Coordinates of C-alpha atoms in Angstrom, one line a residue:
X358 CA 24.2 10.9 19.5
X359 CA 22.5 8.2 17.7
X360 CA 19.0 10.3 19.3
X361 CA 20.1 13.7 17.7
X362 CA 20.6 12.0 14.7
X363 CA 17.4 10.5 14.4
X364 CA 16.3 13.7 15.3
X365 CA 18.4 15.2 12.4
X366 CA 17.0 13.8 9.7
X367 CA 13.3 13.9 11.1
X368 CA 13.8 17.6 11.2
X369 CA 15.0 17.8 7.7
X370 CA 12.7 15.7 5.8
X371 CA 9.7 17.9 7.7
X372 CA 11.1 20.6 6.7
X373 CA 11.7 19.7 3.2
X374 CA 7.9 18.4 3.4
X375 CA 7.3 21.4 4.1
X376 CA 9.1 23.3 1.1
X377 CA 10.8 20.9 -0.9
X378 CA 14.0 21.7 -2.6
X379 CA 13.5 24.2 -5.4
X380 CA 15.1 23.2 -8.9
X381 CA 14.8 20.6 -11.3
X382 CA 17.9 18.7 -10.3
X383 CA 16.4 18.7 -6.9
X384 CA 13.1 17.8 -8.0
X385 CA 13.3 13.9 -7.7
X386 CA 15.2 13.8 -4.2
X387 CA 13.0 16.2 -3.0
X388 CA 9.9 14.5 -3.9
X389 CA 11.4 11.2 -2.4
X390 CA 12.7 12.7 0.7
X391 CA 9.2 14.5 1.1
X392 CA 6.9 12.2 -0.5
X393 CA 6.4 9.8 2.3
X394 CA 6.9 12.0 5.0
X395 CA 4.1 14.4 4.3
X396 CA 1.4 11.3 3.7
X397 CA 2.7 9.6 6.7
X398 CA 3.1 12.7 8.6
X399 CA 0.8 11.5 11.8
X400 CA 2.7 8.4 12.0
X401 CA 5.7 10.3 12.0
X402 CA 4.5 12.9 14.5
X403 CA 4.0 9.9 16.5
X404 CA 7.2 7.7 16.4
X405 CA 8.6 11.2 16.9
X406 CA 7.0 11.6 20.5
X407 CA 7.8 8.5 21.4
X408 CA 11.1 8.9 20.5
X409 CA 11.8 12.2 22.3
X410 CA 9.6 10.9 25.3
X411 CA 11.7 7.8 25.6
X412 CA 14.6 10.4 25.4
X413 CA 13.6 12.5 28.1
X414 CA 13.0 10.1 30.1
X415 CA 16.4 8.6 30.5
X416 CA 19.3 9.8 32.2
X417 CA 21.5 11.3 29.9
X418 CA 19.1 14.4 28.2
X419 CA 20.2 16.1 25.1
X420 CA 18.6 19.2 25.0
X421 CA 19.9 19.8 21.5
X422 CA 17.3 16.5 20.0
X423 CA 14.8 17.6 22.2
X424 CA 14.6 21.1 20.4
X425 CA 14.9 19.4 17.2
X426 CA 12.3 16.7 18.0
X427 CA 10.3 20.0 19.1
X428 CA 10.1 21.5 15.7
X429 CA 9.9 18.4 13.7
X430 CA 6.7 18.0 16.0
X431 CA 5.2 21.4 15.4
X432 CA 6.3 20.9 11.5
X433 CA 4.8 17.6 11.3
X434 CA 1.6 18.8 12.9
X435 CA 1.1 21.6 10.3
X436 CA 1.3 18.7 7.5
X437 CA -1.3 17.0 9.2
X438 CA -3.6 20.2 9.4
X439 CA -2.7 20.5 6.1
X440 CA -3.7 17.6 4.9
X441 CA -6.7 17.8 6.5
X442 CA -7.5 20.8 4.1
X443 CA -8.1 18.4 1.5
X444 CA -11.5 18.0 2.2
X445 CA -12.7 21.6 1.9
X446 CA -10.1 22.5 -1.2
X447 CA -11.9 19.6 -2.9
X448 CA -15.9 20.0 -2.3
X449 CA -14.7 23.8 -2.8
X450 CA -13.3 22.7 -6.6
X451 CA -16.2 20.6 -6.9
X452 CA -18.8 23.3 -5.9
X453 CA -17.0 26.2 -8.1
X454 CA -16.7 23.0 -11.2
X455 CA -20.0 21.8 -10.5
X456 CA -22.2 24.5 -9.0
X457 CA -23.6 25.1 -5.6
X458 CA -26.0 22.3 -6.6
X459 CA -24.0 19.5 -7.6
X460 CA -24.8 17.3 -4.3
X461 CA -28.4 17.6 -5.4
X462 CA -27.9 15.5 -7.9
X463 CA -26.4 12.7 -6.1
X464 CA -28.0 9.8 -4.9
X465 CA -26.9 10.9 -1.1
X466 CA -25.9 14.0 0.1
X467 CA -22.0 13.3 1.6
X468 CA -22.9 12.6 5.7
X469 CA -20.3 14.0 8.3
X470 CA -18.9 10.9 8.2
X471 CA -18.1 10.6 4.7
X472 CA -16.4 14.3 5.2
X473 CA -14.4 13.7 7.6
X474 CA -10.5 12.6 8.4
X475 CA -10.6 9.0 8.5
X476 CA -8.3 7.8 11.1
X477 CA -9.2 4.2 10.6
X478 CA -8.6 3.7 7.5
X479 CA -5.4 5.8 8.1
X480 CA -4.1 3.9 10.7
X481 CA -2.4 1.5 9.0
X482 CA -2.3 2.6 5.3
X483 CA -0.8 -0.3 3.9
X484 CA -3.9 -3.2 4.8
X485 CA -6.2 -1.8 2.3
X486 CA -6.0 -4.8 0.0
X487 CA -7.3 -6.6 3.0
X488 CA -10.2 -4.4 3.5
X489 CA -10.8 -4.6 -0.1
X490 CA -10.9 -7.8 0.2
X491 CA -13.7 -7.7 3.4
X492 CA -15.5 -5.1 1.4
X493 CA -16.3 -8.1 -1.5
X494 CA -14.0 -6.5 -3.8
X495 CA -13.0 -9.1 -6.6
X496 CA -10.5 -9.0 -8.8
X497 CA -10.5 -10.8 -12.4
X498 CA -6.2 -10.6 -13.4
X499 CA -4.2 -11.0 -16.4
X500 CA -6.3 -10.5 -19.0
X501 CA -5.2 -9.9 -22.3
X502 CA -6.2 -7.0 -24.5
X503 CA -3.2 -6.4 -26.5
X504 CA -0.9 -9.0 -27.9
X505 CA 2.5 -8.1 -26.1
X506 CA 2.9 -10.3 -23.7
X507 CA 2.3 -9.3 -19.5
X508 CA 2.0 -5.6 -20.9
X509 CA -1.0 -6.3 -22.9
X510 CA -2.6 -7.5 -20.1
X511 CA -5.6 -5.5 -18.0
X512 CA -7.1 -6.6 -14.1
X513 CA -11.2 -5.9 -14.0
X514 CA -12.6 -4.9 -10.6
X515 CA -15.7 -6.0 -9.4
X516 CA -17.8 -6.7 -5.9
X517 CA -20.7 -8.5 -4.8
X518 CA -23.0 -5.7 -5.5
X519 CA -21.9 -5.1 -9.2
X520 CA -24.9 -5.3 -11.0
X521 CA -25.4 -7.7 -13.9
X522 CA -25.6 -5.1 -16.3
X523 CA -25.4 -1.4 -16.8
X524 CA -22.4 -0.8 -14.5
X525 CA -20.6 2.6 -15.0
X526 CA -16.7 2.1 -15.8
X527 CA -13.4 3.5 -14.7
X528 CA -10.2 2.8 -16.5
X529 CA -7.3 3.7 -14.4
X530 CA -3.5 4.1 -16.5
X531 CA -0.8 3.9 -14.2
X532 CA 2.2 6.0 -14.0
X533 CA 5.9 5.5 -14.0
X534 CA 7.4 8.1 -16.4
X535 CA 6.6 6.0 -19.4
X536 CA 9.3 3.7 -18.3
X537 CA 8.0 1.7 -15.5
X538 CA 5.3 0.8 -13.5
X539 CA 2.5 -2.0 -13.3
X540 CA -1.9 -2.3 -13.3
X541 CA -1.4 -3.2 -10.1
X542 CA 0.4 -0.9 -8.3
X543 CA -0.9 2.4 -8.2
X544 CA -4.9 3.9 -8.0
X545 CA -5.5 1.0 -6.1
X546 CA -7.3 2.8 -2.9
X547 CA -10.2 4.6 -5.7
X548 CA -10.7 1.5 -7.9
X549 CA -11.3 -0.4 -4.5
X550 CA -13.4 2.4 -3.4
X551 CA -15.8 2.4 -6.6
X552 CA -16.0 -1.3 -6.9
X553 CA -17.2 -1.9 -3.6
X554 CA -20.1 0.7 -5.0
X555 CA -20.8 -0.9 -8.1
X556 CA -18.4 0.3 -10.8
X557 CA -16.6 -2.0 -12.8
X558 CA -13.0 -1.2 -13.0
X559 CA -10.4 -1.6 -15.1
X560 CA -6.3 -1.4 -14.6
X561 CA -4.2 -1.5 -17.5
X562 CA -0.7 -2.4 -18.5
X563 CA 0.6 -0.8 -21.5
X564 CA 4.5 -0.9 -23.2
X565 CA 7.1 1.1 -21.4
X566 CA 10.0 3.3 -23.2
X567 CA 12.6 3.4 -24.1
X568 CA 12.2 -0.2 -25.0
X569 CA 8.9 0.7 -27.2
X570 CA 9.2 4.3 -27.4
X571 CA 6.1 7.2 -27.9
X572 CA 3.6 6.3 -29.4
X573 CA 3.2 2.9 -28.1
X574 CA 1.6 4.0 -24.4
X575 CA -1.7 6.2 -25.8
X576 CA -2.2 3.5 -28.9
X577 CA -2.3 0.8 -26.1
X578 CA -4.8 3.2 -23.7
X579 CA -7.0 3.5 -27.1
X580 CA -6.5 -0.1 -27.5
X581 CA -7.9 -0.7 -23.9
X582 CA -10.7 1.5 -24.1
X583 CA -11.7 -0.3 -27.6
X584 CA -11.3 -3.3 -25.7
X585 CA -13.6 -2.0 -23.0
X586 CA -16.3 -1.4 -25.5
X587 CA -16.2 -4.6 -27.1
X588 CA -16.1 -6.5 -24.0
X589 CA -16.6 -5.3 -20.6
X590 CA -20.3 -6.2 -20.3
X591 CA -19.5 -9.4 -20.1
X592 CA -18.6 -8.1 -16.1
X593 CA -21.1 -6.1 -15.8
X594 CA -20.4 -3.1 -17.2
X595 CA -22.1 -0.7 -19.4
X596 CA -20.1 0.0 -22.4
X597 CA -21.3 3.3 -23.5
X598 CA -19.9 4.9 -20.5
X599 CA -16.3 5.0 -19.8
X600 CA -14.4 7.7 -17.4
X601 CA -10.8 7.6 -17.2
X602 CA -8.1 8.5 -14.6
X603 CA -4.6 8.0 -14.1
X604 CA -1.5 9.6 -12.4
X605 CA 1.8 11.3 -13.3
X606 CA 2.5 9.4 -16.8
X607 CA -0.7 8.0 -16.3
X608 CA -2.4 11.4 -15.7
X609 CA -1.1 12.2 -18.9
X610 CA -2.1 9.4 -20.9
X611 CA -5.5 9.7 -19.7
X612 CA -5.7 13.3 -20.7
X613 CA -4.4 12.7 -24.2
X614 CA -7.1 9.9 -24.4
X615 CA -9.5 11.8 -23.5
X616 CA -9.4 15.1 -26.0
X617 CA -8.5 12.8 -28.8
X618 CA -11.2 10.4 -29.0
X619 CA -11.0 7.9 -32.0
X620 CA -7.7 10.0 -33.6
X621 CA -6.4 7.9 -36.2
X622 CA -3.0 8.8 -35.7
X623 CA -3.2 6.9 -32.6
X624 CA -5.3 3.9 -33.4
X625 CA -3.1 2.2 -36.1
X626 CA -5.0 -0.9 -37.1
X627 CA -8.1 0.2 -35.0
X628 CA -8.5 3.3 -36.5
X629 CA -12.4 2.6 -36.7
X630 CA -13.2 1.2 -33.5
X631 CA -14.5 4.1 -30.9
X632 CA -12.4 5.6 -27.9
X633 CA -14.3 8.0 -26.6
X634 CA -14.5 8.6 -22.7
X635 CA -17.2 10.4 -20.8
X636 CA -15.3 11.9 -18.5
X637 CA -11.7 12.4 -17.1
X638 CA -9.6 12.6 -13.5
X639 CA -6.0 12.7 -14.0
X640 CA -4.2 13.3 -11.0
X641 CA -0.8 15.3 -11.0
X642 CA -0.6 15.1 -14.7
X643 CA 1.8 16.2 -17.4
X644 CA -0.1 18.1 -19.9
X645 CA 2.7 20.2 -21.9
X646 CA 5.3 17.7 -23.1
X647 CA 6.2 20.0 -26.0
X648 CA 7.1 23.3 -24.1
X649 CA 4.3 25.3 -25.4
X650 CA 3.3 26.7 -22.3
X651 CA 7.1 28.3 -22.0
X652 CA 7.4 26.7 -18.3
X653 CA 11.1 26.3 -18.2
X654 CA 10.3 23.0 -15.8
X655 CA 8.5 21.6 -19.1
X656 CA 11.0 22.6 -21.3
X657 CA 13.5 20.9 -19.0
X658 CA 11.7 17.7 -18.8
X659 CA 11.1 17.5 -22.9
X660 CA 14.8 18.0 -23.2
X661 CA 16.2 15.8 -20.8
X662 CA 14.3 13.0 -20.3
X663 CA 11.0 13.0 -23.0
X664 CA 13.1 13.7 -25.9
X665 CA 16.1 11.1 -25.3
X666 CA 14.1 8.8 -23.4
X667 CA 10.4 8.7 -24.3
X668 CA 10.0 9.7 -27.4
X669 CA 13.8 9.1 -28.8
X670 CA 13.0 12.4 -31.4
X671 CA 14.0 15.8 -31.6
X672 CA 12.0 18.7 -30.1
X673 CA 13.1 20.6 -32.7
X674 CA 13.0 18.6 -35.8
X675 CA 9.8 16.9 -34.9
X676 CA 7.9 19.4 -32.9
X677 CA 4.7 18.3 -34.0
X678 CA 5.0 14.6 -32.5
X679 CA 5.5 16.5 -29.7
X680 CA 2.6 19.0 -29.7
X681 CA 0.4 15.8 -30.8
X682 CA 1.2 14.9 -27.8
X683 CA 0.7 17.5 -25.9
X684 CA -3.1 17.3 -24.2
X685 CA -2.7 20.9 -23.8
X686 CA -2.4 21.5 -27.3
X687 CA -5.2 19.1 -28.0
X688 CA -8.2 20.6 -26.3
X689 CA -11.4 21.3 -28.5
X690 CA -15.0 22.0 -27.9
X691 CA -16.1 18.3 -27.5
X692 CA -13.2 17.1 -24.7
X693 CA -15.1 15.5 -21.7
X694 CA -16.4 16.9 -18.5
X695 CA -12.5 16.8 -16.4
X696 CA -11.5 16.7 -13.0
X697 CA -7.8 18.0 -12.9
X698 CA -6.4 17.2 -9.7
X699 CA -2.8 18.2 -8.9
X700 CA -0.1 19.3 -5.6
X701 CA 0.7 22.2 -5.1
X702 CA 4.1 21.3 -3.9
X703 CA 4.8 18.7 -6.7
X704 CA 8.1 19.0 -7.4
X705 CA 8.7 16.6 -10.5
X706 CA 5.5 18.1 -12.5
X707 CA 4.7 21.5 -12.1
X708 CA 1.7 22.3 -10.9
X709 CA 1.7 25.1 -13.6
X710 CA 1.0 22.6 -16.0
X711 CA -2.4 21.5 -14.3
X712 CA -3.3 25.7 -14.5
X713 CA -2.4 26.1 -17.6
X714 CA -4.9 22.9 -19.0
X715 CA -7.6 23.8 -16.8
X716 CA -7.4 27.2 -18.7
X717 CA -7.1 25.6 -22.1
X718 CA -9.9 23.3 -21.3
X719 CA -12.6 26.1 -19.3
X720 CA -12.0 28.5 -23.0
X721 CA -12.6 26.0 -25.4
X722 CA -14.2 23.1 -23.6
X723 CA -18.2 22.8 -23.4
X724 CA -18.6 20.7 -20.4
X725 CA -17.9 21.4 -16.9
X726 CA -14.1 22.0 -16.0
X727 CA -13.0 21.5 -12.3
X728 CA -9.8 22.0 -10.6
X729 CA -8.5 20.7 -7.1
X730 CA -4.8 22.3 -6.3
X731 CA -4.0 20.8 -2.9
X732 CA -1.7 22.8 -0.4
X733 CA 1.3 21.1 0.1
X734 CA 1.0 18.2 -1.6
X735 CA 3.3 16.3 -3.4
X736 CA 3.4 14.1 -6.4
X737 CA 1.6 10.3 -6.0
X738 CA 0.4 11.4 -3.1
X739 CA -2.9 9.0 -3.8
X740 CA -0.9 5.8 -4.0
X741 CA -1.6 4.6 -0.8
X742 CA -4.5 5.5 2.0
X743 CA -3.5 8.9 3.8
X744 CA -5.1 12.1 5.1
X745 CA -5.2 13.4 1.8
X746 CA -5.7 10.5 -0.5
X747 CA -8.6 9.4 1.0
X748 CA -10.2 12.5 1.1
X749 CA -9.4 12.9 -2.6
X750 CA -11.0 9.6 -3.3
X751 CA -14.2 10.2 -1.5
X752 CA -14.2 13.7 -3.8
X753 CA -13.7 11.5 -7.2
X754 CA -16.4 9.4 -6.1
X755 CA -18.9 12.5 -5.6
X756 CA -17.5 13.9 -8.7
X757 CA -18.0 10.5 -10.7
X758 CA -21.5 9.8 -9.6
X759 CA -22.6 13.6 -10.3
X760 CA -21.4 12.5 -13.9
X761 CA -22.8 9.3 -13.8
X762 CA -26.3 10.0 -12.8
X763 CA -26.1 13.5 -15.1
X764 CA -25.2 11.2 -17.8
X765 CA -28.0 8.7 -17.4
X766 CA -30.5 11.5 -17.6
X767 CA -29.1 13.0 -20.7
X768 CA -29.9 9.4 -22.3
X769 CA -33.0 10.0 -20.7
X770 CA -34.2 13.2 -22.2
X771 CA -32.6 11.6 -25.4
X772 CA -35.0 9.1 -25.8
X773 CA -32.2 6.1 -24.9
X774 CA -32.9 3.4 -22.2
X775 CA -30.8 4.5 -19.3
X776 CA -28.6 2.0 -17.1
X777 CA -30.2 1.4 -13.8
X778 CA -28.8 3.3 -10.5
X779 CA -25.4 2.5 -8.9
X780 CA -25.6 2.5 -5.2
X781 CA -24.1 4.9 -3.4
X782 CA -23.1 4.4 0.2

C-alpha cells in the first residue's frame, strides 16, 4: 500500500500542476501543492519511473499504482513539454515587443545553444550558488543604504569581468507579500546570470508589514535606487542607467517604482534626489491593489489581506492611498520601456492583472511594451533553475541588452559620452 500511496499523491499534485484548484481560498495550497511539482517536473517524472519500475519488478504487483504511476507519467511529461514552450512564448513576446529586428541589435545573435533546454544546469537546480561561484561571480553583502537595521541593508553583485566603469545596473526587489522575505533569497539565478556578463547588481532589503505598514516598502525601493545613483560607481557601475525587476510583492514594487519616478509622495526626506529607472521586468506582479480593474481576485486580495495587513487602511475611506498605489492606475506617457512577465496558471495573482497593465501601459506608454504569459506556469516559478526559469532568464538577458545597447546609442545621437560595451556571451 505504501506504493499506491506514493502513487496517490504523485497523481494528485500532477494533476493539480496541471489545473490547480480554482478559488481564492484554494489559491495558496494550490500554488504550494503545484508550485514545485511543475518546476521539478522531470525530476519527478523520474523518481516516478523508478518507483513504478522498482514496483513492477517485485513480486507482489499492484496494478492499481501502476495505472496511477501511468498517468502521473504522461501528466508529468506534458509539464515538461510545457515548460519547454518557454522558450518560443518568450522570443515570440520579445519579437511582437521588440520587433522582428530586435536580435539585430544585440551584440550576438542567441546560438542554438543559448535557445535550448538546459539539462545541465537543470540537473540539479539547487547548486547554482556554486556555479555562480565558478563563474567569478562576487558578492559585496550587508551594505547599508537605509538606517533600519538588517532591512536597510543591499548585497552588490559583481564578476571578474565587471568593468571598472560604465557597468549597466539591475536592482532586483524581492517578494514575500510585503511581509516577508530576504535580498538573498529570490532572483538569484538572473542576477548571477548578468553578473557573470558584466552588470552590476543590486539586491535589496526593504521593511516588511504589518510591522512598518504601506508606504514604507516603495519609499525604501526609491531610497535604494537614490542610493544606487549616489554610489554604485564605486563597483563599477554606471549610474545613469538603472533597470529594475522583482517578483510577486517585488514585481509590484518594481512597477510602482518605475511609473512614479522621483514622486514626492514617496520620497519623504529625499524628495529631490532622482529615482528614475530605464527600464522594468517584474515578474508575476500585482498591479491593481485598489480593485480598479473590477477582477473579483483583486478585490479579494485588497480586502482580505492588503487592507488589514499591508496597508492597515480602509479601501473605502482611503481609496486613494490605494489607487497611489496602484501601478496600474499610475501609468503615463514617460513610464519605461517594460517587460511584464507573468503564469498563466498563477493562482495567488491573477494573471488578469499582468493583461490588464500591459494594456494600460501599450495606450498611454511611449516606449516599447512586451508581454510574456507562460502556459502553465505558476507563481515564483523563477526562484530557482528549472525548464522554465532558465529559459526566462536567458529572455531578460536578450531583452536587457536590446535596452542596454539601445540606450547607449540614444546618448550617442544625443551628443553624451556613452558607457563602453558589456560582453555578451
Amino acid at each position: 500500500m505504501g506504493f499506491v500511496r506514493r502513487q496517490v499523491v504523485t497523481a494528485a499534485l500532477t494533476a493539480n500542476a496541471i489545473r490547480p484548484l480554482p478559488g481564492f481560498r484554494a489559491g495558496i495550497p494550490a500554488f504550494f501543492a503545484g508550485w514545485l511539482t511543475g518546476e521539478l517536473a522531470p525530476h519527478v517524472l523520474g523518481l516516478t519511473v523508478a518507483d513504478a519500475a522498482a514496483h513492477a519488478t517485485g513480486s507482489r504487483r499492484d496494478w492499481r499504482g501502476l495505472a496511477l504511476a501511468g498517468l502521473s507519467g504522461a501528466g508529468l511529461a506534458y509539464l515538461v513539454r510545457q515548460s519547454r514552450q518557454a522558450v518560443t512564448e518568450a522570443e515570440d513576446a520579445l519579437t511582437e515587443g521588440l520587433g522582428v529586428d530586435y536580435v539585430e541589435q544585440l551584440d550576438a545573435k542567441p546560438t542554438p545553444a543559448e535557445l535550448a533546454t538546459p539539462w545541465r544546469q537543470i540537473a540539479n537546480p539547487f547548486a547554482f550558488r556554486r556555479a555562480a561561484r565558478r563563474a567569478g561571480v562576487e558578492v559585496h553583502r550587508d551594505i547599508p543604504f537605509a538606517p533600519y537595521g538588517r532591512r536597510g541593508l543591499l548585497d552588490v553583485y559583481t564578476s571578474e569581468v565587471t568593468p571598472a566603469a560604465g557597468a549597466p545596473v539591475l536592482l532586483q526587489v524581492h517578494g514575500g507579500g510585503w511581509t516577508i522575505g530576504n535580498k538573498d533569497q529570490q532572483g538569484l539565478p538572473l542576477m548571477q546570470h548578468m553578473a557573470a556578463k558584466g552588470w552590476v547588481c543590486v539586491a535589496i532589503n526593504y521593511r516588511l508589514a504589518p510591522r512598518d505598514p504601506w508606504p514604507a516598502q516603495i519609499v525604501d525601493v526609491k531610497a535604494a535606487i537614490a542610493w544606487i545613483k549616489d554610489n554604485i560607481a564605486a563597483y563599477g557601475g554606471d549610474p545613469s542607467y538603472v533597470a529594475i525587476t522583482g517578483g510577486s510583492a517585488g514585481g509590484h514594487l518594481a512597477a510602482l517604482a518605475a511609473v512614479t519616478p522621483n514622486a514626492p509622495e514617496f520620497q519623504p526626506g529625499f524628495e529631490a534626489a532622482d529615482t528614475s529607472v530605464q527600464a522594468a521586468v517584474p515578474y508575476y506582479g500585482v498591479y491593481d491593489v485598489a480593485g480598479a480593474s473590477g477582477l473579483r481576485t483583486a478585490e479579494l486580495m485588497r480586502d482580505k489581506f492588503l487592507a488589514p495587513v499591508v496597508f492597515k487602511k480602509s479601501p473605502v475611506a482611503d481609496r486613494d492611498v490605494f489607487e497611489e498605489a496602484s501601478p496600474l492606475l499610475r501609468v503615463t506617457a514617460d513610464a519605461p520601456d517594460f517587460f511584464v512577465i507573468h503564469g498563466s496558471r498563477d493562482t495567488l495573482v491573477d494573471p488578469g492583472q499582468a493583461r490588464a497593465f500591459v494594456a494600460a501601459l501599450r495606450a498611454t506608454s511611449k516606449r516599447t511594451v512586451t508581454y510574456a504569459e507562460l502556459p502553465g506556469a505558476q507563481h515564483a516559478f523563477d526562484i530557482f533553475p528549472s525548464i522554465r526559469s532558465q529559459h526566462l532568464v536567458r529572455a531578460t538577458d536578450r531583452f536587457l541588452h536590446w535596452h542596454w545597447n539601445g540606450w547607449r546609442r540614444e546618448r550617442l545621437a544625443a551628443g553624451a559620452e556613452a558607457p563602453r560595451p558589456v560582453g555578451q556571451e
